[in-house]
Amino acid sequence: WSLTGVSGLSRSGHESASRRFNPADVEVDVAGRSFLVTGANSGIGKATAKEIARRGGTIHLVCRNKERAEVSKGEIVTETGNQNIFLHIVDISNPKEIWKFAEKFKNEHKLNVLINNAGCMVNNRELTEDGLEKNFATNTLGTYILTTALLPLLEKEADARVVTVSSGGMLVQKLNISDLQSENGTFDGTMVYAQNKRQQVVMTEQWAKAHRNIHFSVMHPGWADTPAVRSSMPDFYQKMKNILRTEAQGADTVVWLAVSSEATKLPSGLFFQDRQPVPTHLPLASTRSLPEDEEKLMEVLEEFSQKFKSTSP
């Protein structure tokens, strides 16, 4: 799944990579800067929010489940002493809800860094109330709408960034724009997820070209022991649980991309693992797509997104 193989994605992979990390990169005070983290009530999202809160950032947690989110918020405030933690209940698989949230957020807050972490891997083909396949709705369209809706807010700030949590699983997929909702053939949740994660890499590259004053990056957290992995990939979890990364190790590169000045010295639009850019294609794999397909993906997502925008008040 990765250039470094299984060992590179495991806990030991992170430990060996971290020997070359410069701790000073993330020893920064980000007081006064505002960070929005989706899927922040557990796993990598929560670990990321906590680390940035420790550094003084104002954190907007965007979560689907109010009860779980309240608990996470309380925990972050208690552990970090940071009171500037705000909660927004939004379902990232619901495009109308995202638009509504973004319009309101733009009027009330500023934003320096958007962290697209919310994701799902549904193993059977399920549709949302809007008739969208659930993985696509959350991972691809939700990420697209939230990001494009908040770009005007990010454009106003100095050192604005967008960090998207993808997965090395995307390395096995070539962009496929002919079947975005997985209507054809056998449905394989893992492959659909991997395809969505490839789409996130393409979106990041396209945004980086279009919005020069925002720094975009996409990253692979390695294999971390998170509630999402346990529930959506139980067999994988059983086999790998002893070598999985901690949530904090999985979040390390997200935090680095969100707060360090080193990250923005590198070009916008790159794919990262363990604080360094890595190729988005495996050697000899035929996963490269045509530029026109990549542009087409953006056009199709824009059409989808506008369709849901026009229906909201």
PDB file of C-alpha atoms in Angstrom:
ATOM      1  CA  TRP A   1       0.000   0.000   0.000  1.00  0.00           C
ATOM      2  CA  SER A   2       2.910   2.321   0.420  1.00  0.00           C
ATOM      3  CA  LEU A   3       6.388   2.877  -0.829  1.00  0.00           C
ATOM      4  CA  THR A   4       7.711   1.879   2.547  1.00  0.00           C
ATOM      5  CA  GLY A   5       5.571  -1.235   2.797  1.00  0.00           C
ATOM      6  CA  VAL A   6       3.671  -2.353   5.848  1.00  0.00           C
ATOM      7  CA  SER A   7       6.475  -1.582   8.263  1.00  0.00           C
ATOM      8  CA  GLY A   8       6.536   2.074   7.237  1.00  0.00           C
ATOM      9  CA  LEU A   9       2.849   2.513   8.022  1.00  0.00           C
ATOM     10  CA  SER A  10       3.002   0.807  11.399  1.00  0.00           C
ATOM     11  CA  ARG A  11       3.950   2.179  14.790  1.00  0.00           C
ATOM     12  CA  SER A  12       7.594   1.236  14.293  1.00  0.00           C
ATOM     13  CA  GLY A  13       7.554   3.015  10.940  1.00  0.00           C
ATOM     14  CA  HIS A  14       6.476   6.194  12.665  1.00  0.00           C
ATOM     15  CA  GLU A  15       9.056   5.726  15.390  1.00  0.00           C
ATOM     16  CA  SER A  16      11.895   5.353  12.916  1.00  0.00           C
ATOM     17  CA  ALA A  17      10.651   8.260  10.767  1.00  0.00           C
ATOM     18  CA  SER A  18      10.315  10.473  13.828  1.00  0.00           C
ATOM     19  CA  ARG A  19      14.051  10.262  14.480  1.00  0.00           C
ATOM     20  CA  ARG A  20      14.541  12.777  11.689  1.00  0.00           C
ATOM     21  CA  PHE A  21      11.730  15.094  12.847  1.00  0.00           C
ATOM     22  CA  ASN A  22      12.718  18.471  14.188  1.00  0.00           C
ATOM     23  CA  PRO A  23      10.689  18.902  17.410  1.00  0.00           C
ATOM     24  CA  ALA A  24      10.975  22.693  17.056  1.00  0.00           C
ATOM     25  CA  ASP A  25       8.790  22.536  13.924  1.00  0.00           C
ATOM     26  CA  VAL A  26       5.675  22.008  16.003  1.00  0.00           C
ATOM     27  CA  GLU A  27       6.724  23.892  19.125  1.00  0.00           C
ATOM     28  CA  VAL A  28       4.797  26.935  18.023  1.00  0.00           C
ATOM     29  CA  ASP A  29       2.273  29.236  19.584  1.00  0.00           C
ATOM     30  CA  VAL A  30      -0.783  29.549  17.363  1.00  0.00           C
ATOM     31  CA  ALA A  31      -2.867  31.757  19.671  1.00  0.00           C
ATOM     32  CA  GLY A  32      -5.160  33.976  17.626  1.00  0.00           C
ATOM     33  CA  ARG A  33      -5.274  31.535  14.725  1.00  0.00           C
ATOM     34  CA  SER A  34      -8.469  29.678  13.990  1.00  0.00           C
ATOM     35  CA  PHE A  35      -8.622  25.985  13.006  1.00  0.00           C
ATOM     36  CA  LEU A  36     -11.627  24.003  11.832  1.00  0.00           C
ATOM     37  CA  VAL A  37     -11.370  20.221  12.231  1.00  0.00           C
ATOM     38  CA  THR A  38     -14.034  17.878  10.825  1.00  0.00           C
ATOM     39  CA  GLY A  39     -14.702  14.484  12.396  1.00  0.00           C
ATOM     40  CA  ALA A  40     -13.163  15.769  15.585  1.00  0.00           C
ATOM     41  CA  ASN A  41     -14.933  13.668  18.181  1.00  0.00           C
ATOM     42  CA  SER A  42     -12.628  10.651  17.941  1.00  0.00           C
ATOM     43  CA  GLY A  43      -9.511   9.214  16.357  1.00  0.00           C
ATOM     44  CA  ILE A  44      -7.114  11.364  14.357  1.00  0.00           C
ATOM     45  CA  GLY A  45      -9.450  14.368  14.288  1.00  0.00           C
ATOM     46  CA  LYS A  46      -9.670  14.528  18.050  1.00  0.00           C
ATOM     47  CA  ALA A  47      -5.938  13.946  18.525  1.00  0.00           C
ATOM     48  CA  THR A  48      -5.242  16.771  16.037  1.00  0.00           C
ATOM     49  CA  ALA A  49      -7.660  19.170  17.729  1.00  0.00           C
ATOM     50  CA  LYS A  50      -6.096  18.436  21.105  1.00  0.00           C
ATOM     51  CA  GLU A  51      -2.527  19.079  19.920  1.00  0.00           C
ATOM     52  CA  ILE A  52      -3.473  22.370  18.262  1.00  0.00           C
ATOM     53  CA  ALA A  53      -5.492  23.410  21.332  1.00  0.00           C
ATOM     54  CA  ARG A  54      -2.353  22.811  23.432  1.00  0.00           C
ATOM     55  CA  ARG A  55      -0.586  25.343  21.228  1.00  0.00           C
ATOM     56  CA  GLY A  56      -3.226  27.979  21.878  1.00  0.00           C
ATOM     57  CA  GLY A  57      -5.251  27.772  18.668  1.00  0.00           C
ATOM     58  CA  THR A  58      -8.960  28.530  18.530  1.00  0.00           C
ATOM     59  CA  ILE A  59     -10.586  25.250  17.532  1.00  0.00           C
ATOM     60  CA  HIS A  60     -13.879  24.687  15.740  1.00  0.00           C
ATOM     61  CA  LEU A  61     -14.884  21.050  16.079  1.00  0.00           C
ATOM     62  CA  VAL A  62     -17.263  19.911  13.353  1.00  0.00           C
ATOM     63  CA  CYS A  63     -18.953  16.672  14.374  1.00  0.00           C
ATOM     64  CA  ARG A  64     -22.052  14.711  13.507  1.00  0.00           C
ATOM     65  CA  ASN A  65     -22.944  13.268  16.905  1.00  0.00           C
ATOM     66  CA  LYS A  66     -23.773  15.924  19.529  1.00  0.00           C
ATOM     67  CA  GLU A  67     -23.359  13.732  22.635  1.00  0.00           C
ATOM     68  CA  ARG A  68     -19.979  12.309  21.624  1.00  0.00           C
ATOM     69  CA  ALA A  69     -18.840  15.743  20.492  1.00  0.00           C
ATOM     70  CA  GLU A  70     -19.710  17.330  23.844  1.00  0.00           C
ATOM     71  CA  VAL A  71     -17.616  14.686  25.605  1.00  0.00           C
ATOM     72  CA  SER A  72     -14.645  15.284  23.275  1.00  0.00           C
ATOM     73  CA  LYS A  73     -14.905  19.037  23.666  1.00  0.00           C
ATOM     74  CA  GLY A  74     -14.902  18.678  27.467  1.00  0.00           C
ATOM     75  CA  GLU A  75     -11.876  16.441  27.312  1.00  0.00           C
ATOM     76  CA  ILE A  76      -9.941  18.844  25.076  1.00  0.00           C
ATOM     77  CA  VAL A  77     -10.730  21.833  27.305  1.00  0.00           C
ATOM     78  CA  THR A  78      -9.780  19.927  30.469  1.00  0.00           C
ATOM     79  CA  GLU A  79      -6.556  18.463  29.102  1.00  0.00           C
ATOM     80  CA  THR A  80      -5.282  21.595  27.379  1.00  0.00           C
ATOM     81  CA  GLY A  81      -6.739  24.383  29.514  1.00  0.00           C
ATOM     82  CA  ASN A  82      -7.774  26.067  26.258  1.00  0.00           C
ATOM     83  CA  GLN A  83     -11.283  27.546  26.518  1.00  0.00           C
ATOM     84  CA  ASN A  84     -11.498  28.590  22.853  1.00  0.00           C
ATOM     85  CA  ILE A  85     -13.065  25.369  21.665  1.00  0.00           C
ATOM     86  CA  PHE A  86     -16.300  25.656  19.702  1.00  0.00           C
ATOM     87  CA  LEU A  87     -18.658  22.945  18.618  1.00  0.00           C
ATOM     88  CA  HIS A  88     -20.681  22.739  15.394  1.00  0.00           C
ATOM     89  CA  ILE A  89     -22.978  19.809  14.659  1.00  0.00           C
ATOM     90  CA  VAL A  90     -22.888  19.064  10.943  1.00  0.00           C
ATOM     91  CA  ASP A  91     -23.272  15.869   8.951  1.00  0.00           C
ATOM     92  CA  ILE A  92     -20.560  15.953   6.291  1.00  0.00           C
ATOM     93  CA  SER A  93     -22.557  13.488   4.161  1.00  0.00           C
ATOM     94  CA  ASN A  94     -25.355  16.055   3.867  1.00  0.00           C
ATOM     95  CA  PRO A  95     -24.493  18.723   1.270  1.00  0.00           C
ATOM     96  CA  LYS A  96     -27.341  21.090   2.147  1.00  0.00           C
ATOM     97  CA  GLU A  97     -26.320  21.034   5.790  1.00  0.00           C
ATOM     98  CA  ILE A  98     -22.699  21.808   4.878  1.00  0.00           C
ATOM     99  CA  TRP A  99     -23.726  24.815   2.770  1.00  0.00           C
ATOM    100  CA  LYS A 100     -25.941  26.141   5.544  1.00  0.00           C
ATOM    101  CA  PHE A 101     -23.198  25.693   8.119  1.00  0.00           C
ATOM    102  CA  ALA A 102     -20.545  27.344   5.904  1.00  0.00           C
ATOM    103  CA  GLU A 103     -22.699  30.396   5.150  1.00  0.00           C
ATOM    104  CA  LYS A 104     -23.355  30.939   8.860  1.00  0.00           C
ATOM    105  CA  PHE A 105     -19.733  30.259   9.845  1.00  0.00           C
ATOM    106  CA  LYS A 106     -18.471  32.823   7.308  1.00  0.00           C
ATOM    107  CA  ASN A 107     -20.532  35.545   8.951  1.00  0.00           C
ATOM    108  CA  GLU A 108     -19.443  34.777  12.482  1.00  0.00           C
ATOM    109  CA  HIS A 109     -15.835  33.594  12.461  1.00  0.00           C
ATOM    110  CA  LYS A 110     -12.484  33.872  10.791  1.00  0.00           C
ATOM    111  CA  LEU A 111     -10.554  30.836   9.579  1.00  0.00           C
ATOM    112  CA  ASN A 112      -6.843  30.257   9.069  1.00  0.00           C
ATOM    113  CA  VAL A 113      -6.671  26.486   8.682  1.00  0.00           C
ATOM    114  CA  LEU A 114      -9.239  23.960   7.482  1.00  0.00           C
ATOM    115  CA  ILE A 115      -8.551  20.320   8.368  1.00  0.00           C
ATOM    116  CA  ASN A 116     -10.697  17.889   6.366  1.00  0.00           C
ATOM    117  CA  ASN A 117     -10.533  14.776   8.493  1.00  0.00           C
ATOM    118  CA  ALA A 118     -14.104  13.426   8.555  1.00  0.00           C
ATOM    119  CA  GLY A 119     -14.444  10.259   6.527  1.00  0.00           C
ATOM    120  CA  CYS A 120     -16.316   7.025   6.394  1.00  0.00           C
ATOM    121  CA  MET A 121     -15.942   3.549   5.001  1.00  0.00           C
ATOM    122  CA  VAL A 122     -19.333   1.947   4.572  1.00  0.00           C
ATOM    123  CA  ASN A 123     -18.967  -1.644   3.445  1.00  0.00           C
ATOM    124  CA  ASN A 124     -22.351  -1.949   1.744  1.00  0.00           C
ATOM    125  CA  ARG A 125     -23.806   0.419  -0.821  1.00  0.00           C
ATOM    126  CA  GLU A 126     -26.007   2.793   1.168  1.00  0.00           C
ATOM    127  CA  LEU A 127     -27.633   5.992  -0.001  1.00  0.00           C
ATOM    128  CA  THR A 128     -28.058   9.228   1.935  1.00  0.00           C
ATOM    129  CA  GLU A 129     -31.418  11.004   2.062  1.00  0.00           C
ATOM    130  CA  ASP A 130     -30.302  12.908  -1.054  1.00  0.00           C
ATOM    131  CA  GLY A 131     -29.760   9.646  -2.932  1.00  0.00           C
ATOM    132  CA  LEU A 132     -25.968   9.895  -2.803  1.00  0.00           C
ATOM    133  CA  GLU A 133     -23.754   6.880  -2.152  1.00  0.00           C
ATOM    134  CA  LYS A 134     -22.582   7.368   1.420  1.00  0.00           C
ATOM    135  CA  ASN A 135     -18.799   7.033   1.045  1.00  0.00           C
ATOM    136  CA  PHE A 136     -18.751   9.425  -1.917  1.00  0.00           C
ATOM    137  CA  ALA A 137     -21.090  11.874  -0.137  1.00  0.00           C
ATOM    138  CA  THR A 138     -18.840  12.073   2.925  1.00  0.00           C
ATOM    139  CA  ASN A 139     -15.300  11.605   1.670  1.00  0.00           C
ATOM    140  CA  THR A 140     -15.437  13.350  -1.682  1.00  0.00           C
ATOM    141  CA  LEU A 141     -18.447  15.621  -2.080  1.00  0.00           C
ATOM    142  CA  GLY A 142     -18.570  16.700   1.582  1.00  0.00           C
ATOM    143  CA  THR A 143     -14.862  17.571   1.513  1.00  0.00           C
ATOM    144  CA  TYR A 144     -15.310  19.402  -1.785  1.00  0.00           C
ATOM    145  CA  ILE A 145     -18.293  21.485  -0.644  1.00  0.00           C
ATOM    146  CA  LEU A 146     -16.912  22.416   2.760  1.00  0.00           C
ATOM    147  CA  THR A 147     -13.580  23.450   1.265  1.00  0.00           C
ATOM    148  CA  THR A 148     -14.954  25.473  -1.649  1.00  0.00           C
ATOM    149  CA  ALA A 149     -17.559  27.126   0.598  1.00  0.00           C
ATOM    150  CA  LEU A 150     -14.863  28.246   3.041  1.00  0.00           C
ATOM    151  CA  LEU A 151     -12.244  29.318   0.487  1.00  0.00           C
ATOM    152  CA  PRO A 152     -13.435  32.964   0.495  1.00  0.00           C
ATOM    153  CA  LEU A 153     -12.885  33.054   4.269  1.00  0.00           C
ATOM    154  CA  LEU A 154      -9.435  31.477   3.982  1.00  0.00           C
ATOM    155  CA  GLU A 155      -8.488  33.882   1.173  1.00  0.00           C
ATOM    156  CA  LYS A 156      -8.768  36.789   3.637  1.00  0.00           C
ATOM    157  CA  GLU A 157      -6.119  35.437   6.001  1.00  0.00           C
ATOM    158  CA  ALA A 158      -2.355  35.369   5.988  1.00  0.00           C
ATOM    159  CA  ASP A 159      -0.811  31.882   5.906  1.00  0.00           C
ATOM    160  CA  ALA A 160      -4.107  30.108   5.204  1.00  0.00           C
ATOM    161  CA  ARG A 161      -3.954  26.330   4.844  1.00  0.00           C
ATOM    162  CA  VAL A 162      -6.114  23.370   3.937  1.00  0.00           C
ATOM    163  CA  VAL A 163      -5.011  19.920   5.116  1.00  0.00           C
ATOM    164  CA  THR A 164      -6.937  16.830   4.005  1.00  0.00           C
ATOM    165  CA  VAL A 165      -6.525  13.448   5.669  1.00  0.00           C
ATOM    166  CA  SER A 166      -6.406  10.864   2.900  1.00  0.00           C
ATOM    167  CA  SER A 167      -5.015   7.339   2.942  1.00  0.00           C
ATOM    168  CA  GLY A 168      -2.257   5.335   1.305  1.00  0.00           C
ATOM    169  CA  GLY A 169      -5.050   3.075   0.121  1.00  0.00           C
ATOM    170  CA  MET A 170      -5.497   5.552  -2.694  1.00  0.00           C
ATOM    171  CA  LEU A 171      -2.260   4.264  -4.244  1.00  0.00           C
ATOM    172  CA  VAL A 172      -4.113   1.204  -5.544  1.00  0.00           C
ATOM    173  CA  GLN A 173      -6.723   3.295  -7.347  1.00  0.00           C
ATOM    174  CA  LYS A 174      -6.674   5.237 -10.577  1.00  0.00           C
ATOM    175  CA  LEU A 175      -9.107   8.150 -10.710  1.00  0.00           C
ATOM    176  CA  ASN A 176     -12.404   6.895 -12.105  1.00  0.00           C
ATOM    177  CA  ILE A 177     -14.907   9.602 -12.945  1.00  0.00           C
ATOM    178  CA  SER A 178     -17.279   7.352 -14.866  1.00  0.00           C
ATOM    179  CA  ASP A 179     -18.859   5.803 -11.781  1.00  0.00           C
ATOM    180  CA  LEU A 180     -18.590   8.257  -8.885  1.00  0.00           C
ATOM    181  CA  GLN A 181     -21.500   6.684  -7.030  1.00  0.00           C
ATOM    182  CA  SER A 182     -20.378   3.051  -7.434  1.00  0.00           C
ATOM    183  CA  GLU A 183     -23.496   2.002  -9.284  1.00  0.00           C
ATOM    184  CA  ASN A 184     -21.791  -0.538 -11.554  1.00  0.00           C
ATOM    185  CA  GLY A 185     -20.244  -3.892 -10.717  1.00  0.00           C
ATOM    186  CA  THR A 186     -19.739  -5.425  -7.292  1.00  0.00           C
ATOM    187  CA  PHE A 187     -19.605  -2.965  -4.411  1.00  0.00           C
ATOM    188  CA  ASP A 188     -16.382  -3.199  -2.418  1.00  0.00           C
ATOM    189  CA  GLY A 189     -16.333  -0.662   0.425  1.00  0.00           C
ATOM    190  CA  THR A 190     -12.553  -0.740   0.810  1.00  0.00           C
ATOM    191  CA  MET A 191     -11.998   0.004  -2.881  1.00  0.00           C
ATOM    192  CA  VAL A 192     -14.694   2.696  -2.955  1.00  0.00           C
ATOM    193  CA  TYR A 193     -12.992   4.342   0.018  1.00  0.00           C
ATOM    194  CA  ALA A 194      -9.614   4.093  -1.735  1.00  0.00           C
ATOM    195  CA  GLN A 195     -11.136   5.683  -4.845  1.00  0.00           C
ATOM    196  CA  ASN A 196     -12.540   8.546  -2.724  1.00  0.00           C
ATOM    197  CA  LYS A 197      -9.111   9.014  -1.195  1.00  0.00           C
ATOM    198  CA  ARG A 198      -7.573   9.218  -4.682  1.00  0.00           C
ATOM    199  CA  GLN A 199     -10.209  11.828  -5.510  1.00  0.00           C
ATOM    200  CA  GLN A 200      -9.098  13.854  -2.470  1.00  0.00           C
ATOM    201  CA  VAL A 201      -5.518  13.846  -3.762  1.00  0.00           C
ATOM    202  CA  VAL A 202      -6.698  15.082  -7.172  1.00  0.00           C
ATOM    203  CA  MET A 203      -8.903  17.769  -5.575  1.00  0.00           C
ATOM    204  CA  THR A 204      -5.944  18.984  -3.517  1.00  0.00           C
ATOM    205  CA  GLU A 205      -3.719  19.213  -6.595  1.00  0.00           C
ATOM    206  CA  GLN A 206      -6.400  21.096  -8.516  1.00  0.00           C
ATOM    207  CA  TRP A 207      -7.116  23.533  -5.676  1.00  0.00           C
ATOM    208  CA  ALA A 208      -3.395  24.206  -5.277  1.00  0.00           C
ATOM    209  CA  LYS A 209      -3.241  25.324  -8.918  1.00  0.00           C
ATOM    210  CA  ALA A 210      -6.327  27.521  -8.636  1.00  0.00           C
ATOM    211  CA  HIS A 211      -5.743  29.218  -5.276  1.00  0.00           C
ATOM    212  CA  ARG A 212      -2.152  30.323  -5.044  1.00  0.00           C
ATOM    213  CA  ASN A 213      -2.341  32.150  -1.739  1.00  0.00           C
ATOM    214  CA  ILE A 214      -3.614  29.153   0.253  1.00  0.00           C
ATOM    215  CA  HIS A 215      -1.334  26.221   1.070  1.00  0.00           C
ATOM    216  CA  PHE A 216      -3.004  22.881   0.307  1.00  0.00           C
ATOM    217  CA  SER A 217      -1.746  19.487   1.396  1.00  0.00           C
ATOM    218  CA  VAL A 218      -3.077  15.967   1.677  1.00  0.00           C
ATOM    219  CA  MET A 219      -1.613  13.260   3.875  1.00  0.00           C
ATOM    220  CA  HIS A 220      -1.576   9.619   4.858  1.00  0.00           C
ATOM    221  CA  PRO A 221      -1.641   9.066   8.622  1.00  0.00           C
ATOM    222  CA  GLY A 222      -0.246   5.542   8.377  1.00  0.00           C
ATOM    223  CA  TRP A 223      -2.203   2.738   9.988  1.00  0.00           C
ATOM    224  CA  ALA A 224      -3.558   4.012  13.280  1.00  0.00           C
ATOM    225  CA  ASP A 225      -5.645   2.386  15.955  1.00  0.00           C
ATOM    226  CA  THR A 226      -8.834   4.450  15.669  1.00  0.00           C
ATOM    227  CA  PRO A 227     -12.512   3.641  16.292  1.00  0.00           C
ATOM    228  CA  ALA A 228     -13.117   3.958  12.544  1.00  0.00           C
ATOM    229  CA  VAL A 229     -10.539   1.280  11.712  1.00  0.00           C
ATOM    230  CA  ARG A 230     -11.941  -1.032  14.379  1.00  0.00           C
ATOM    231  CA  SER A 231     -15.512  -0.733  13.145  1.00  0.00           C
ATOM    232  CA  SER A 232     -15.057  -0.626   9.375  1.00  0.00           C
ATOM    233  CA  MET A 233     -12.092  -3.012   9.026  1.00  0.00           C
ATOM    234  CA  PRO A 234     -12.449  -5.554  11.857  1.00  0.00           C
ATOM    235  CA  ASP A 235     -10.388  -8.304  10.167  1.00  0.00           C
ATOM    236  CA  PHE A 236      -7.554  -5.929   9.362  1.00  0.00           C
ATOM    237  CA  TYR A 237      -7.716  -4.599  12.916  1.00  0.00           C
ATOM    238  CA  GLN A 238      -7.492  -8.066  14.494  1.00  0.00           C
ATOM    239  CA  LYS A 239      -4.489  -8.947  12.370  1.00  0.00           C
ATOM    240  CA  MET A 240      -2.652  -5.657  12.789  1.00  0.00           C
ATOM    241  CA  LYS A 241      -3.707  -4.318  16.180  1.00  0.00           C
ATOM    242  CA  ASN A 242      -0.368  -4.924  17.850  1.00  0.00           C
ATOM    243  CA  ILE A 243       1.551  -2.853  15.337  1.00  0.00           C
ATOM    244  CA  LEU A 244      -0.892  -0.015  14.690  1.00  0.00           C
ATOM    245  CA  ARG A 245       0.099   3.569  15.382  1.00  0.00           C
ATOM    246  CA  THR A 246      -1.467   5.510  18.215  1.00  0.00           C
ATOM    247  CA  GLU A 247      -3.984   8.210  17.324  1.00  0.00           C
ATOM    248  CA  ALA A 248      -1.399  10.859  18.224  1.00  0.00           C
ATOM    249  CA  GLN A 249       1.161   9.281  15.863  1.00  0.00           C
ATOM    250  CA  GLY A 250      -1.455   9.206  13.122  1.00  0.00           C
ATOM    251  CA  ALA A 251      -2.205  12.878  13.769  1.00  0.00           C
ATOM    252  CA  ASP A 252       1.420  14.020  13.911  1.00  0.00           C
ATOM    253  CA  THR A 253       1.746  14.985  10.243  1.00  0.00           C
ATOM    254  CA  VAL A 254      -1.665  16.688  10.254  1.00  0.00           C
ATOM    255  CA  VAL A 255      -0.517  18.876  13.137  1.00  0.00           C
ATOM    256  CA  TRP A 256       2.823  19.541  11.424  1.00  0.00           C
ATOM    257  CA  LEU A 257       1.085  20.550   8.186  1.00  0.00           C
ATOM    258  CA  ALA A 258      -1.353  22.766  10.108  1.00  0.00           C
ATOM    259  CA  VAL A 259       1.052  24.664  12.380  1.00  0.00           C
ATOM    260  CA  SER A 260       4.696  24.455  11.286  1.00  0.00           C
ATOM    261  CA  SER A 261       6.375  27.073   9.128  1.00  0.00           C
ATOM    262  CA  GLU A 262       8.413  24.271   7.527  1.00  0.00           C
ATOM    263  CA  ALA A 263       5.346  22.772   5.855  1.00  0.00           C
ATOM    264  CA  THR A 264       4.582  25.907   3.868  1.00  0.00           C
ATOM    265  CA  LYS A 265       8.127  26.122   2.541  1.00  0.00           C
ATOM    266  CA  LEU A 266       7.216  23.109   0.408  1.00  0.00           C
ATOM    267  CA  PRO A 267       5.021  23.521  -2.665  1.00  0.00           C
ATOM    268  CA  SER A 268       1.258  23.486  -2.283  1.00  0.00           C
ATOM    269  CA  GLY A 269      -0.650  20.391  -3.421  1.00  0.00           C
ATOM    270  CA  LEU A 270       1.677  17.631  -2.216  1.00  0.00           C
ATOM    271  CA  PHE A 271       0.897  14.275  -0.552  1.00  0.00           C
ATOM    272  CA  PHE A 272       2.653  13.658   2.781  1.00  0.00           C
ATOM    273  CA  GLN A 273       3.547  10.803   5.036  1.00  0.00           C
ATOM    274  CA  ASP A 274       5.552  11.273   8.239  1.00  0.00           C
ATOM    275  CA  ARG A 275       6.252  14.945   7.590  1.00  0.00           C
ATOM    276  CA  GLN A 276       7.625  14.493   4.113  1.00  0.00           C
ATOM    277  CA  PRO A 277       6.199  14.563   0.602  1.00  0.00           C
ATOM    278  CA  VAL A 278       5.811  11.118  -0.969  1.00  0.00           C
ATOM    279  CA  PRO A 279       4.819  10.132  -4.514  1.00  0.00           C
ATOM    280  CA  THR A 280       1.114   9.798  -5.266  1.00  0.00           C
ATOM    281  CA  HIS A 281       1.708   6.806  -7.545  1.00  0.00           C
ATOM    282  CA  LEU A 282       3.571   3.557  -6.943  1.00  0.00           C
ATOM    283  CA  PRO A 283       6.385   2.743  -9.358  1.00  0.00           C
ATOM    284  CA  LEU A 284       5.058   0.864 -12.408  1.00  0.00           C
ATOM    285  CA  ALA A 285       1.441   1.223 -11.289  1.00  0.00           C
ATOM    286  CA  SER A 286      -0.854   2.480 -14.023  1.00  0.00           C
ATOM    287  CA  THR A 287      -2.759   4.813 -11.740  1.00  0.00           C
ATOM    288  CA  ARG A 288      -2.012   8.133 -13.444  1.00  0.00           C
ATOM    289  CA  SER A 289      -4.992   9.932 -14.887  1.00  0.00           C
ATOM    290  CA  LEU A 290      -5.389  12.333 -17.795  1.00  0.00           C
ATOM    291  CA  PRO A 291      -5.402  16.038 -16.926  1.00  0.00           C
ATOM    292  CA  GLU A 292      -8.803  16.351 -18.572  1.00  0.00           C
ATOM    293  CA  ASP A 293     -10.223  13.650 -16.265  1.00  0.00           C
ATOM    294  CA  GLU A 294      -8.911  15.548 -13.250  1.00  0.00           C
ATOM    295  CA  GLU A 295     -10.500  18.763 -14.496  1.00  0.00           C
ATOM    296  CA  LYS A 296     -13.697  16.876 -15.231  1.00  0.00           C
ATOM    297  CA  LEU A 297     -13.841  15.587 -11.635  1.00  0.00           C
ATOM    298  CA  MET A 298     -13.806  19.188 -10.395  1.00  0.00           C
ATOM    299  CA  GLU A 299     -16.522  20.184 -12.878  1.00  0.00           C
ATOM    300  CA  VAL A 300     -18.780  17.315 -11.833  1.00  0.00           C
ATOM    301  CA  LEU A 301     -18.280  18.049  -8.126  1.00  0.00           C
ATOM    302  CA  GLU A 302     -19.021  21.723  -8.759  1.00  0.00           C
ATOM    303  CA  GLU A 303     -22.273  20.790 -10.526  1.00  0.00           C
ATOM    304  CA  PHE A 304     -23.283  18.508  -7.641  1.00  0.00           C
ATOM    305  CA  SER A 305     -22.404  21.161  -5.114  1.00  0.00           C
ATOM    306  CA  GLN A 306     -24.404  23.920  -6.841  1.00  0.00           C
ATOM    307  CA  LYS A 307     -27.402  21.637  -7.102  1.00  0.00           C
ATOM    308  CA  PHE A 308     -27.535  21.388  -3.302  1.00  0.00           C
ATOM    309  CA  LYS A 309     -26.715  25.028  -2.752  1.00  0.00           C
ATOM    310  CA  SER A 310     -29.631  26.367  -4.731  1.00  0.00           C
ATOM    311  CA  THR A 311     -32.160  24.437  -2.664  1.00  0.00           C
ATOM    312  CA  SER A 312     -31.011  25.890   0.656  1.00  0.00           C
ATOM    313  CA  PRO A 313     -32.680  29.092   1.851  1.00  0.00           C
TER     314      PRO A 313
END
